[in-house]
């Protein structure tokens, strides 16, 4: 359990200054949880519990998995100890399920492919070699198949890219459905986000037990050369539904108690009161600027438009768990708040007839409705810029994935993963076919929706002027008369037309 006397940020509705409180919402909640744990009222999960009864076939499964042709990760912990945690539910008025008291267990991690050793952390020696392993996540951590965080004792690149700048201590093992994260990664790189996490699929054995197919990936953290590039005086933060499970948070004026701001950098046990004071004032000014239409002075409009356009194309259904990561490069008055990395694609391609759920959450509801149309105009500019090539390019990329020599290895890994966890999941080939169909249909859907969005930008005064001036004349959206309109949007007889 974490120290219950840790600095907690509590902001009253009539006092926007952060204050140190020994007894805050978080403290009271944690104290209640501690009493539950002491009385045996909370659920403790040991990783060895509830596993499928395949022990008698472990050797046979091991041989088959090693022969698949996909990298195999083996983690062996000291004394074969498994990480564990305690389950907790959101307090009244909050949302989500999470975990607390996640233990770190020391050990060794290796990655092999056939007879080749690709990576070896060495045996655990604190600060020198080896690694620690813990269960990570919120709702996902409470599923039978657990996501993990690996912390190396010495920086290294577990993806083996022959670049010292890419070495790091923090790595994740995600349980994401095969190909969904690949689609999200492709879209992120297509839009040229400042940083897109790299990853690879591995089959995992933990203390000799087969745990299934995982995605080994970089974690979201501050690292100027290889991950999120911000200054030491800057902030990497999240608009977070799980704020109630954090030691430090800053309240948002956008929602009541559902989502507030938490910190990835500086971490909660390192952030100073001075930093909290600065951040609280800064984010309050950002939210106020969004509400009054002066937001271009406070946020990087392109990054905000780019982030949600990417989610609209992917069709993410989730909103609260989508990870709204943001950055402010430093604590100067000249830098703006930016949307950061795209993350979490488990619900991709599941919002067929709707925008991404984030349209009505965070600042996006206000940005789309603001009388200052700079954000909508930038959204449409970005869409127009990528529309001529994106849908053909993504279809070609999906064709390449379907023909990849790694496809068979992934298919067989998905098969064994399904056996291990006793569930049914679409094949990789089926997911690729679904993705091709998704983007083909999304192209038409996006064209219709963005056309409507574009028409809504037309000032009503222009329509009236066009009607009075000449009933049969064409006018562009600036109110200028056109002798012979080509492709685009025009006003004629007070009505909006699209010439294709």
Short mmCIF file of C-alpha atoms in Angstrom, two decimals:
data_model
loop_
_atom_site.label_atom_id
_atom_site.label_comp_id
_atom_site.label_asym_id
_atom_site.label_seq_id
_atom_site.Cartn_x
_atom_site.Cartn_y
_atom_site.Cartn_z
CA UNK A 1 0.00 0.00 0.00
CA UNK A 2 1.16 3.54 -0.68
CA UNK A 3 1.90 5.97 2.11
CA UNK A 4 -1.41 7.46 3.19
CA UNK A 5 0.28 10.68 4.38
CA UNK A 6 1.55 11.53 0.89
CA UNK A 7 0.89 15.05 -0.42
CA UNK A 8 -2.63 15.23 -1.82
CA UNK A 9 -3.98 17.98 -4.00
CA UNK A 10 -7.41 19.20 -3.00
CA UNK A 11 -9.06 22.18 -4.66
CA UNK A 12 -12.23 23.73 -3.30
CA UNK A 13 -14.79 25.13 -5.72
CA UNK A 14 -14.26 28.62 -4.29
CA UNK A 15 -10.48 28.36 -3.95
CA UNK A 16 -8.39 27.38 -6.98
CA UNK A 17 -5.14 27.17 -5.04
CA UNK A 18 -3.75 23.66 -4.50
CA UNK A 19 -3.42 22.79 -0.84
CA UNK A 20 -1.62 20.11 1.13
CA UNK A 21 -4.10 17.95 2.97
CA UNK A 22 -3.41 15.05 5.26
CA UNK A 23 -7.05 14.02 5.11
CA UNK A 24 -8.36 14.40 1.56
CA UNK A 25 -10.71 12.45 -0.67
CA UNK A 26 -7.86 10.16 -1.71
CA UNK A 27 -6.60 9.64 1.84
CA UNK A 28 -10.05 8.77 3.19
CA UNK A 29 -10.62 6.41 0.29
CA UNK A 30 -7.27 4.69 0.83
CA UNK A 31 -7.84 4.42 4.57
CA UNK A 32 -11.16 2.71 3.91
CA UNK A 33 -9.44 0.32 1.52
CA UNK A 34 -6.74 -0.42 4.09
CA UNK A 35 -9.38 -1.35 6.65
CA UNK A 36 -10.97 -3.63 4.09
CA UNK A 37 -7.66 -5.30 3.38
CA UNK A 38 -6.94 -5.83 7.06
CA UNK A 39 -10.36 -7.35 7.56
CA UNK A 40 -10.08 -9.51 4.45
CA UNK A 41 -12.81 -7.60 2.63
CA UNK A 42 -10.88 -6.80 -0.56
CA UNK A 43 -10.00 -9.22 -3.29
CA UNK A 44 -6.34 -10.13 -3.62
CA UNK A 45 -5.18 -11.54 -6.93
CA UNK A 46 -2.15 -13.78 -7.15
CA UNK A 47 -1.09 -14.26 -10.75
CA UNK A 48 -0.96 -18.04 -10.42
CA UNK A 49 -4.63 -18.17 -9.43
CA UNK A 50 -7.35 -19.20 -11.83
CA UNK A 51 -5.02 -20.33 -14.59
CA UNK A 52 -6.18 -22.82 -17.16
CA UNK A 53 -5.39 -26.41 -16.24
CA UNK A 54 -2.73 -27.07 -18.86
CA UNK A 55 0.16 -27.94 -16.56
CA UNK A 56 0.28 -31.49 -17.81
CA UNK A 57 0.74 -30.25 -21.36
CA UNK A 58 3.17 -27.37 -20.64
CA UNK A 59 6.14 -29.11 -22.26
CA UNK A 60 4.16 -29.89 -25.42
CA UNK A 61 2.77 -26.33 -25.61
CA UNK A 62 6.21 -24.89 -25.00
CA UNK A 63 7.71 -26.82 -27.89
CA UNK A 64 4.92 -25.77 -30.25
CA UNK A 65 5.01 -22.09 -29.24
CA UNK A 66 8.79 -21.92 -29.61
CA UNK A 67 8.45 -23.38 -33.11
CA UNK A 68 5.90 -20.81 -34.27
CA UNK A 69 8.49 -18.32 -35.51
CA UNK A 70 7.51 -15.38 -33.29
CA UNK A 71 9.82 -14.00 -30.57
CA UNK A 72 9.33 -15.74 -27.24
CA UNK A 73 9.76 -13.80 -24.00
CA UNK A 74 10.62 -15.70 -20.84
CA UNK A 75 10.35 -14.05 -17.44
CA UNK A 76 11.59 -15.95 -14.42
CA UNK A 77 11.17 -14.24 -11.07
CA UNK A 78 13.15 -14.76 -7.89
CA UNK A 79 11.69 -17.70 -5.96
CA UNK A 80 9.08 -18.01 -8.74
CA UNK A 81 7.03 -15.28 -7.07
CA UNK A 82 4.05 -13.93 -9.00
CA UNK A 83 2.99 -10.26 -8.84
CA UNK A 84 -0.34 -9.50 -7.18
CA UNK A 85 -2.68 -6.58 -6.48
CA UNK A 86 -5.94 -5.63 -4.75
CA UNK A 87 -9.08 -4.80 -6.72
CA UNK A 88 -10.90 -1.54 -5.99
CA UNK A 89 -14.05 0.05 -7.39
CA UNK A 90 -14.67 3.72 -8.00
CA UNK A 91 -16.23 5.64 -5.10
CA UNK A 92 -19.74 7.01 -5.51
CA UNK A 93 -19.95 9.69 -8.17
CA UNK A 94 -16.82 8.45 -9.99
CA UNK A 95 -16.36 5.94 -12.80
CA UNK A 96 -14.16 2.93 -13.51
CA UNK A 97 -12.55 -0.04 -11.80
CA UNK A 98 -8.90 -0.19 -10.89
CA UNK A 99 -6.26 -1.85 -8.71
CA UNK A 100 -4.04 -0.84 -5.82
CA UNK A 101 -1.09 -2.31 -3.97
CA UNK A 102 0.44 -3.81 -7.13
CA UNK A 103 3.64 -5.59 -6.08
CA UNK A 104 6.91 -5.54 -7.99
CA UNK A 105 8.73 -8.86 -8.19
CA UNK A 106 12.39 -9.07 -9.25
CA UNK A 107 13.66 -11.45 -11.90
CA UNK A 108 15.22 -11.98 -15.30
CA UNK A 109 13.76 -11.47 -18.77
CA UNK A 110 15.01 -12.96 -22.03
CA UNK A 111 13.73 -12.85 -25.61
CA UNK A 112 14.58 -15.60 -28.07
CA UNK A 113 13.71 -16.44 -31.65
CA UNK A 114 14.50 -20.00 -32.60
CA UNK A 115 18.06 -20.66 -31.46
CA UNK A 116 18.94 -16.93 -31.31
CA UNK A 117 19.05 -15.01 -28.04
CA UNK A 118 17.70 -11.54 -28.88
CA UNK A 119 17.71 -9.96 -25.43
CA UNK A 120 18.85 -10.85 -21.91
CA UNK A 121 18.51 -8.60 -18.88
CA UNK A 122 20.73 -10.84 -16.76
CA UNK A 123 19.89 -12.06 -13.27
CA UNK A 124 18.39 -9.54 -10.89
CA UNK A 125 20.85 -7.33 -9.07
CA UNK A 126 19.34 -4.06 -7.93
CA UNK A 127 20.53 -1.12 -10.01
CA UNK A 128 22.80 -3.32 -12.12
CA UNK A 129 20.95 -6.08 -14.01
CA UNK A 130 17.65 -7.91 -14.27
CA UNK A 131 14.20 -6.37 -13.97
CA UNK A 132 11.08 -6.04 -11.85
CA UNK A 133 7.61 -7.04 -13.01
CA UNK A 134 4.22 -5.78 -11.89
CA UNK A 135 0.62 -5.91 -13.08
CA UNK A 136 -0.48 -2.62 -14.66
CA UNK A 137 -3.68 -1.06 -15.94
CA UNK A 138 -7.12 -0.36 -14.54
CA UNK A 139 -10.06 -2.38 -15.86
CA UNK A 140 -7.71 -4.46 -18.02
CA UNK A 141 -5.73 -5.52 -14.93
CA UNK A 142 -8.83 -7.21 -13.54
CA UNK A 143 -9.24 -9.50 -16.55
CA UNK A 144 -7.92 -13.08 -16.38
CA UNK A 145 -5.11 -12.23 -18.82
CA UNK A 146 -3.02 -9.52 -17.16
CA UNK A 147 -1.04 -6.64 -18.70
CA UNK A 148 2.41 -6.06 -17.17
CA UNK A 149 5.05 -3.42 -16.73
CA UNK A 150 8.72 -4.40 -16.98
CA UNK A 151 11.27 -2.11 -15.33
CA UNK A 152 14.82 -2.92 -16.30
CA UNK A 153 17.58 -2.21 -13.81
CA UNK A 154 19.76 -0.97 -16.65
CA UNK A 155 18.60 0.94 -19.72
CA UNK A 156 18.31 -1.14 -22.88
CA UNK A 157 16.28 -1.31 -26.07
CA UNK A 158 14.15 -4.42 -25.81
CA UNK A 159 13.14 -3.90 -29.45
CA UNK A 160 16.79 -4.08 -30.53
CA UNK A 161 16.95 -1.12 -32.95
CA UNK A 162 20.71 -0.49 -32.68
CA UNK A 163 20.29 3.06 -31.41
CA UNK A 164 21.52 3.98 -27.91
CA UNK A 165 19.03 6.88 -27.80
CA UNK A 166 16.17 4.35 -27.78
CA UNK A 167 17.34 2.57 -24.64
CA UNK A 168 15.03 2.85 -21.64
CA UNK A 169 14.14 1.08 -18.42
CA UNK A 170 10.34 1.06 -18.80
CA UNK A 171 8.51 -1.38 -21.08
CA UNK A 172 4.97 -2.72 -21.26
CA UNK A 173 3.34 -6.03 -22.13
CA UNK A 174 -0.18 -5.32 -23.41
CA UNK A 175 -3.01 -7.78 -23.98
CA UNK A 176 -4.45 -5.87 -26.95
CA UNK A 177 -6.27 -7.72 -29.72
CA UNK A 178 -3.94 -8.55 -32.58
CA UNK A 179 -3.89 -5.93 -35.39
CA UNK A 180 -5.99 -3.24 -33.65
CA UNK A 181 -2.92 -1.53 -32.20
CA UNK A 182 -1.18 -1.98 -35.57
CA UNK A 183 -3.97 0.00 -37.24
CA UNK A 184 -3.72 2.74 -34.61
CA UNK A 185 0.06 2.86 -34.99
CA UNK A 186 -0.24 3.16 -38.76
CA UNK A 187 -2.67 6.08 -38.45
CA UNK A 188 -0.46 7.79 -35.86
CA UNK A 189 2.58 7.57 -38.14
CA UNK A 190 0.57 8.65 -41.16
CA UNK A 191 -0.33 11.85 -39.34
CA UNK A 192 3.29 12.22 -38.25
CA UNK A 193 2.59 12.55 -34.53
CA UNK A 194 5.56 13.81 -32.55
CA UNK A 195 6.01 10.34 -31.07
CA UNK A 196 4.44 6.98 -31.87
CA UNK A 197 5.31 4.00 -29.64
CA UNK A 198 7.10 1.12 -31.32
CA UNK A 199 6.21 -2.47 -30.51
CA UNK A 200 6.40 -6.13 -31.46
CA UNK A 201 4.39 -9.27 -30.71
CA UNK A 202 5.83 -11.88 -28.38
CA UNK A 203 4.64 -15.10 -26.81
CA UNK A 204 5.12 -14.92 -23.06
CA UNK A 205 6.17 -17.56 -20.53
CA UNK A 206 6.12 -16.46 -16.90
CA UNK A 207 7.91 -18.81 -14.50
CA UNK A 208 7.48 -21.56 -17.07
CA UNK A 209 3.75 -20.99 -17.57
CA UNK A 210 2.47 -20.00 -21.00
CA UNK A 211 0.64 -16.68 -20.66
CA UNK A 212 -0.27 -16.09 -24.29
CA UNK A 213 0.34 -13.52 -27.02
CA UNK A 214 1.39 -10.04 -25.88
CA UNK A 215 2.44 -6.76 -27.43
CA UNK A 216 5.82 -5.58 -26.13
CA UNK A 217 5.78 -1.79 -26.41
CA UNK A 218 7.35 1.44 -25.22
CA UNK A 219 5.59 3.14 -22.31
CA UNK A 220 4.31 6.72 -22.35
CA UNK A 221 6.85 8.76 -20.43
CA UNK A 222 9.10 11.79 -20.66
CA UNK A 223 12.28 11.02 -22.55
CA UNK A 224 13.50 13.81 -24.83
CA UNK A 225 15.43 11.67 -27.31
CA UNK A 226 13.22 8.62 -27.63
CA UNK A 227 9.69 9.15 -26.27
CA UNK A 228 7.72 12.23 -25.19
CA UNK A 229 9.94 15.25 -25.70
CA UNK A 230 9.35 17.85 -23.01
CA UNK A 231 11.65 19.98 -20.91
CA UNK A 232 12.41 19.15 -17.27
CA UNK A 233 10.17 22.06 -16.32
CA UNK A 234 7.34 20.75 -18.50
CA UNK A 235 4.35 18.49 -17.90
CA UNK A 236 3.08 15.20 -19.33
CA UNK A 237 -0.42 14.76 -17.98
CA UNK A 238 -3.71 12.98 -18.58
CA UNK A 239 -7.38 13.87 -18.49
CA UNK A 240 -8.12 10.84 -16.39
CA UNK A 241 -11.27 8.97 -15.22
CA UNK A 242 -9.11 7.15 -12.65
CA UNK A 243 -8.00 10.31 -10.85
CA UNK A 244 -9.58 8.94 -7.68
CA UNK A 245 -6.87 6.27 -7.54
CA UNK A 246 -4.01 8.76 -7.73
CA UNK A 247 -2.20 10.52 -4.90
CA UNK A 248 -2.09 13.87 -6.71
CA UNK A 249 -4.67 15.29 -9.09
CA UNK A 250 -5.93 18.66 -10.26
CA UNK A 251 -9.64 19.24 -10.67
CA UNK A 252 -11.11 20.18 -14.02
CA UNK A 253 -13.97 22.63 -14.40
CA UNK A 254 -15.27 20.71 -17.40
CA UNK A 255 -16.79 17.77 -15.54
CA UNK A 256 -17.91 17.36 -11.95
CA UNK A 257 -16.23 14.31 -10.42
CA UNK A 258 -15.85 12.06 -13.45
CA UNK A 259 -12.54 13.14 -15.02
CA UNK A 260 -9.70 15.31 -13.73
CA UNK A 261 -5.99 15.79 -14.43
CA UNK A 262 -3.27 13.39 -13.25
CA UNK A 263 0.47 13.41 -13.90
CA UNK A 264 2.85 11.16 -15.80
CA UNK A 265 5.65 13.72 -15.44
CA UNK A 266 6.51 14.93 -12.89
CA UNK A 267 5.37 11.83 -11.00
CA UNK A 268 3.08 12.29 -8.00
CA UNK A 269 5.79 11.61 -5.45
CA UNK A 270 8.16 14.13 -7.12
CA UNK A 271 5.91 17.06 -8.03
CA UNK A 272 6.45 20.19 -5.94
CA UNK A 273 3.90 22.61 -4.56
CA UNK A 274 5.31 25.30 -6.86
CA UNK A 275 4.71 23.06 -9.88
CA UNK A 276 1.19 22.31 -8.70
CA UNK A 277 0.44 26.00 -8.26
CA UNK A 278 1.71 26.75 -11.76
CA UNK A 279 -0.16 23.85 -13.38
CA UNK A 280 -3.45 24.64 -11.62
CA UNK A 281 -3.42 28.24 -12.81
CA UNK A 282 -2.25 27.27 -16.29
CA UNK A 283 -4.89 24.58 -16.91
CA UNK A 284 -7.61 26.83 -15.50
CA UNK A 285 -6.63 29.50 -18.03
CA UNK A 286 -6.66 26.91 -20.83
CA UNK A 287 -10.19 25.76 -19.97
CA UNK A 288 -11.39 29.37 -19.71
CA UNK A 289 -9.86 30.19 -23.11
CA UNK A 290 -11.67 27.24 -24.69
CA UNK A 291 -14.95 28.48 -23.26
CA UNK A 292 -14.55 32.11 -24.35
CA UNK A 293 -13.11 31.40 -27.81
CA UNK A 294 -9.58 32.71 -27.21
CA UNK A 295 -8.16 29.15 -27.16
CA UNK A 296 -5.62 29.62 -30.03
CA UNK A 297 -3.57 31.64 -27.52
CA UNK A 298 -3.38 28.67 -25.12
CA UNK A 299 -3.51 25.41 -27.08
CA UNK A 300 -1.79 24.06 -30.16
CA UNK A 301 -4.89 23.88 -32.37
CA UNK A 302 -3.31 21.56 -34.94
CA UNK A 303 -2.40 18.90 -32.39
CA UNK A 304 -5.91 18.96 -30.89
CA UNK A 305 -7.51 18.64 -34.34
CA UNK A 306 -5.06 15.97 -35.45
CA UNK A 307 -5.62 13.84 -32.36
CA UNK A 308 -9.40 13.67 -32.63
CA UNK A 309 -9.39 13.31 -36.42
CA UNK A 310 -7.20 10.23 -36.03
CA UNK A 311 -9.68 8.75 -33.54
CA UNK A 312 -12.58 9.60 -35.88
CA UNK A 313 -10.91 7.70 -38.70
CA UNK A 314 -10.15 4.71 -36.48
CA UNK A 315 -13.65 4.76 -35.03
CA UNK A 316 -12.78 4.34 -31.37
CA UNK A 317 -15.92 3.70 -29.33
CA UNK A 318 -14.32 4.20 -25.93
CA UNK A 319 -14.05 7.74 -24.58
CA UNK A 320 -13.09 7.70 -20.91
CA UNK A 321 -10.49 4.97 -21.34
CA UNK A 322 -8.97 6.38 -24.51
CA UNK A 323 -6.12 8.09 -22.66
CA UNK A 324 -6.27 11.84 -23.23
CA UNK A 325 -2.52 12.47 -22.94
CA UNK A 326 -1.40 16.10 -23.09
CA UNK A 327 1.87 17.98 -22.77
CA UNK A 328 3.18 21.43 -22.02
CA UNK A 329 6.79 21.62 -23.11
CA UNK A 330 7.98 23.85 -20.28
CA UNK A 331 6.74 26.32 -17.67
CA UNK A 332 7.21 29.40 -19.83
CA UNK A 333 4.38 31.62 -21.07
CA UNK A 334 5.35 31.04 -24.70
CA UNK A 335 4.57 27.33 -25.00
CA UNK A 336 1.08 25.95 -25.50
CA UNK A 337 -0.73 22.83 -24.34
CA UNK A 338 -0.66 20.07 -26.94
CA UNK A 339 -2.46 16.78 -27.39
CA UNK A 340 0.13 14.04 -27.22
CA UNK A 341 0.39 10.36 -28.13
CA UNK A 342 -2.41 8.19 -29.54
CA UNK A 343 -2.94 5.28 -27.14
CA UNK A 344 -5.37 2.40 -26.54
CA UNK A 345 -7.12 0.97 -29.61
CA UNK A 346 -9.02 -1.94 -28.05
CA UNK A 347 -12.33 -0.43 -29.17
CA UNK A 348 -11.15 0.58 -32.65
CA UNK A 349 -13.50 0.12 -35.63
CA UNK A 350 -16.57 -0.20 -33.39
CA UNK A 351 -18.30 3.18 -33.83
CA UNK A 352 -19.77 2.66 -37.29
CA UNK A 353 -22.39 5.42 -37.41
CA UNK A 354 -20.90 7.92 -34.99
CA UNK A 355 -17.98 10.16 -34.29
CA UNK A 356 -15.39 9.03 -31.78
CA UNK A 357 -16.94 9.32 -28.31
CA UNK A 358 -14.48 12.05 -27.32
CA UNK A 359 -16.39 14.61 -29.41
CA UNK A 360 -18.64 15.35 -26.44
CA UNK A 361 -15.99 15.12 -23.71
CA UNK A 362 -13.05 17.11 -22.42
CA UNK A 363 -12.58 20.40 -24.32
CA UNK A 364 -13.73 18.95 -27.63
CA UNK A 365 -17.43 19.61 -27.14
CA UNK A 366 -16.65 23.33 -26.67
CA UNK A 367 -14.09 23.43 -29.49
CA UNK A 368 -16.51 22.04 -32.06
CA UNK A 369 -19.27 24.43 -30.92
CA UNK A 370 -17.14 27.54 -30.37
CA UNK A 371 -17.94 30.77 -32.22
CA UNK A 372 -14.21 30.87 -32.98
CA UNK A 373 -14.13 28.41 -35.89
CA UNK A 374 -10.33 28.07 -36.00
CA UNK A 375 -10.45 24.55 -34.57
CA UNK A 376 -13.12 23.28 -36.99
CA UNK A 377 -11.33 24.91 -39.91
CA UNK A 378 -8.07 23.20 -38.90
CA UNK A 379 -9.85 19.85 -38.54
CA UNK A 380 -11.24 20.19 -42.06
CA UNK A 381 -7.89 21.37 -43.43
CA UNK A 382 -6.15 18.30 -42.03
CA UNK A 383 -8.86 16.03 -43.38
CA UNK A 384 -8.70 17.62 -46.85
CA UNK A 385 -4.94 17.26 -46.82
CA UNK A 386 -4.97 13.53 -46.11
CA UNK A 387 -8.20 12.52 -47.86
CA UNK A 388 -6.81 12.15 -51.43
CA UNK A 389 -4.29 9.48 -50.39
CA UNK A 390 -5.07 8.12 -46.92
CA UNK A 391 -7.78 5.59 -47.69
CA UNK A 392 -5.89 4.09 -50.64
CA UNK A 393 -2.67 4.03 -48.62
CA UNK A 394 -4.21 2.31 -45.60
CA UNK A 395 -5.84 -0.27 -47.87
CA UNK A 396 -2.50 -1.00 -49.51
CA UNK A 397 -0.83 -1.30 -46.11
CA UNK A 398 -3.51 -3.76 -44.96
CA UNK A 399 -2.92 -5.79 -48.13
CA UNK A 400 0.76 -5.93 -47.24
CA UNK A 401 -0.10 -7.18 -43.74
CA UNK A 402 -2.27 -9.91 -45.24
CA UNK A 403 0.68 -11.03 -47.36
CA UNK A 404 3.27 -10.71 -44.59
CA UNK A 405 5.46 -13.76 -43.89
CA UNK A 406 4.69 -13.17 -40.18
CA UNK A 407 0.95 -13.70 -40.69
CA UNK A 408 1.05 -17.47 -40.13
CA UNK A 409 3.06 -17.03 -36.93
CA UNK A 410 0.55 -14.50 -35.64
CA UNK A 411 -2.39 -16.69 -36.58
CA UNK A 412 -0.94 -19.67 -34.73
CA UNK A 413 -0.08 -17.49 -31.73
CA UNK A 414 -3.67 -16.20 -31.58
CA UNK A 415 -4.81 -19.84 -31.69
CA UNK A 416 -2.69 -20.83 -28.70
CA UNK A 417 -3.60 -17.66 -26.84
CA UNK A 418 -7.29 -18.53 -27.28
CA UNK A 419 -6.70 -22.02 -25.93
CA UNK A 420 -4.75 -20.67 -22.97
CA UNK A 421 -7.49 -18.24 -21.94
CA UNK A 422 -10.48 -20.23 -23.18
CA UNK A 423 -12.07 -17.62 -25.45
CA UNK A 424 -12.89 -17.09 -29.10
CA UNK A 425 -11.24 -14.33 -31.05
CA UNK A 426 -11.25 -13.35 -34.72
CA UNK A 427 -8.31 -14.56 -36.75
CA UNK A 428 -5.72 -12.00 -37.85
CA UNK A 429 -6.81 -12.43 -41.47
CA UNK A 430 -10.41 -11.76 -40.49
CA UNK A 431 -9.41 -8.61 -38.59
CA UNK A 432 -7.51 -7.37 -41.65
CA UNK A 433 -10.56 -7.96 -43.85
CA UNK A 434 -12.74 -6.12 -41.34
CA UNK A 435 -10.28 -3.22 -41.30
CA UNK A 436 -10.34 -2.95 -45.10
CA UNK A 437 -14.12 -2.88 -45.08
CA UNK A 438 -14.13 -0.41 -42.19
CA UNK A 439 -11.97 2.17 -43.95
CA UNK A 440 -13.84 1.76 -47.24
CA UNK A 441 -17.12 2.56 -45.48
CA UNK A 442 -15.54 5.19 -43.24
CA UNK A 443 -14.36 7.09 -46.32
CA UNK A 444 -17.96 7.63 -47.42
CA UNK A 445 -19.17 8.36 -43.89
CA UNK A 446 -16.41 10.90 -43.22
CA UNK A 447 -17.05 12.65 -46.54
CA UNK A 448 -20.73 13.12 -45.67
CA UNK A 449 -20.01 14.30 -42.13
CA UNK A 450 -17.24 16.72 -43.07
CA UNK A 451 -19.39 18.15 -45.89
CA UNK A 452 -22.08 18.92 -43.30
CA UNK A 453 -19.47 20.39 -40.98
CA UNK A 454 -18.19 22.57 -43.83
CA UNK A 455 -21.65 23.86 -44.68
CA UNK A 456 -22.22 24.81 -41.06
CA UNK A 457 -19.27 27.21 -41.35
CA UNK A 458 -21.07 29.35 -43.92
CA UNK A 459 -22.18 32.65 -42.32
CA UNK A 460 -25.91 33.23 -42.73
CA UNK A 461 -25.21 36.82 -43.80
CA UNK A 462 -23.43 35.62 -46.91
CA UNK A 463 -26.43 33.54 -47.87
CA UNK A 464 -28.77 36.50 -47.47
CA UNK A 465 -26.46 38.82 -49.42
CA UNK A 466 -26.18 36.33 -52.24
CA UNK A 467 -29.95 36.04 -52.48
CA UNK A 468 -30.54 39.79 -52.62
CA UNK A 469 -27.74 40.55 -55.07
CA UNK A 470 -28.66 38.15 -57.82
CA UNK A 471 -30.88 35.13 -57.56
CA UNK A 472 -29.05 33.21 -60.29
CA UNK A 473 -25.47 34.15 -59.42
CA UNK A 474 -23.02 31.89 -57.57
CA UNK A 475 -21.02 33.11 -54.56
CA UNK A 476 -18.17 31.45 -52.70
CA UNK A 477 -18.08 31.12 -48.92
CA UNK A 478 -16.43 34.54 -48.63
CA UNK A 479 -19.39 36.17 -50.35
CA UNK A 480 -17.51 36.78 -53.61
CA UNK A 481 -19.41 36.35 -56.86
CA UNK A 482 -18.18 33.52 -59.12
CA UNK A 483 -18.68 33.67 -62.87
CA UNK A 484 -18.23 29.93 -63.41
CA UNK A 485 -17.99 27.78 -60.26
CA UNK A 486 -15.80 24.69 -60.34
CA UNK A 487 -15.55 22.14 -57.52
CA UNK A 488 -16.34 23.28 -54.01
CA UNK A 489 -19.04 24.89 -51.90
CA UNK A 490 -21.15 27.77 -53.24
CA UNK A 491 -24.21 29.86 -52.42
CA UNK A 492 -26.99 30.30 -54.98
CA UNK A 493 -30.42 31.73 -54.31
CA UNK A 494 -29.65 31.72 -50.59
CA UNK A 495 -28.96 27.99 -50.51
CA UNK A 496 -25.72 26.04 -50.14
CA UNK A 497 -24.54 23.85 -53.01
CA UNK A 498 -21.68 21.44 -53.49
CA UNK A 499 -20.15 21.22 -56.97
CA UNK A 500 -18.24 17.92 -57.28
#
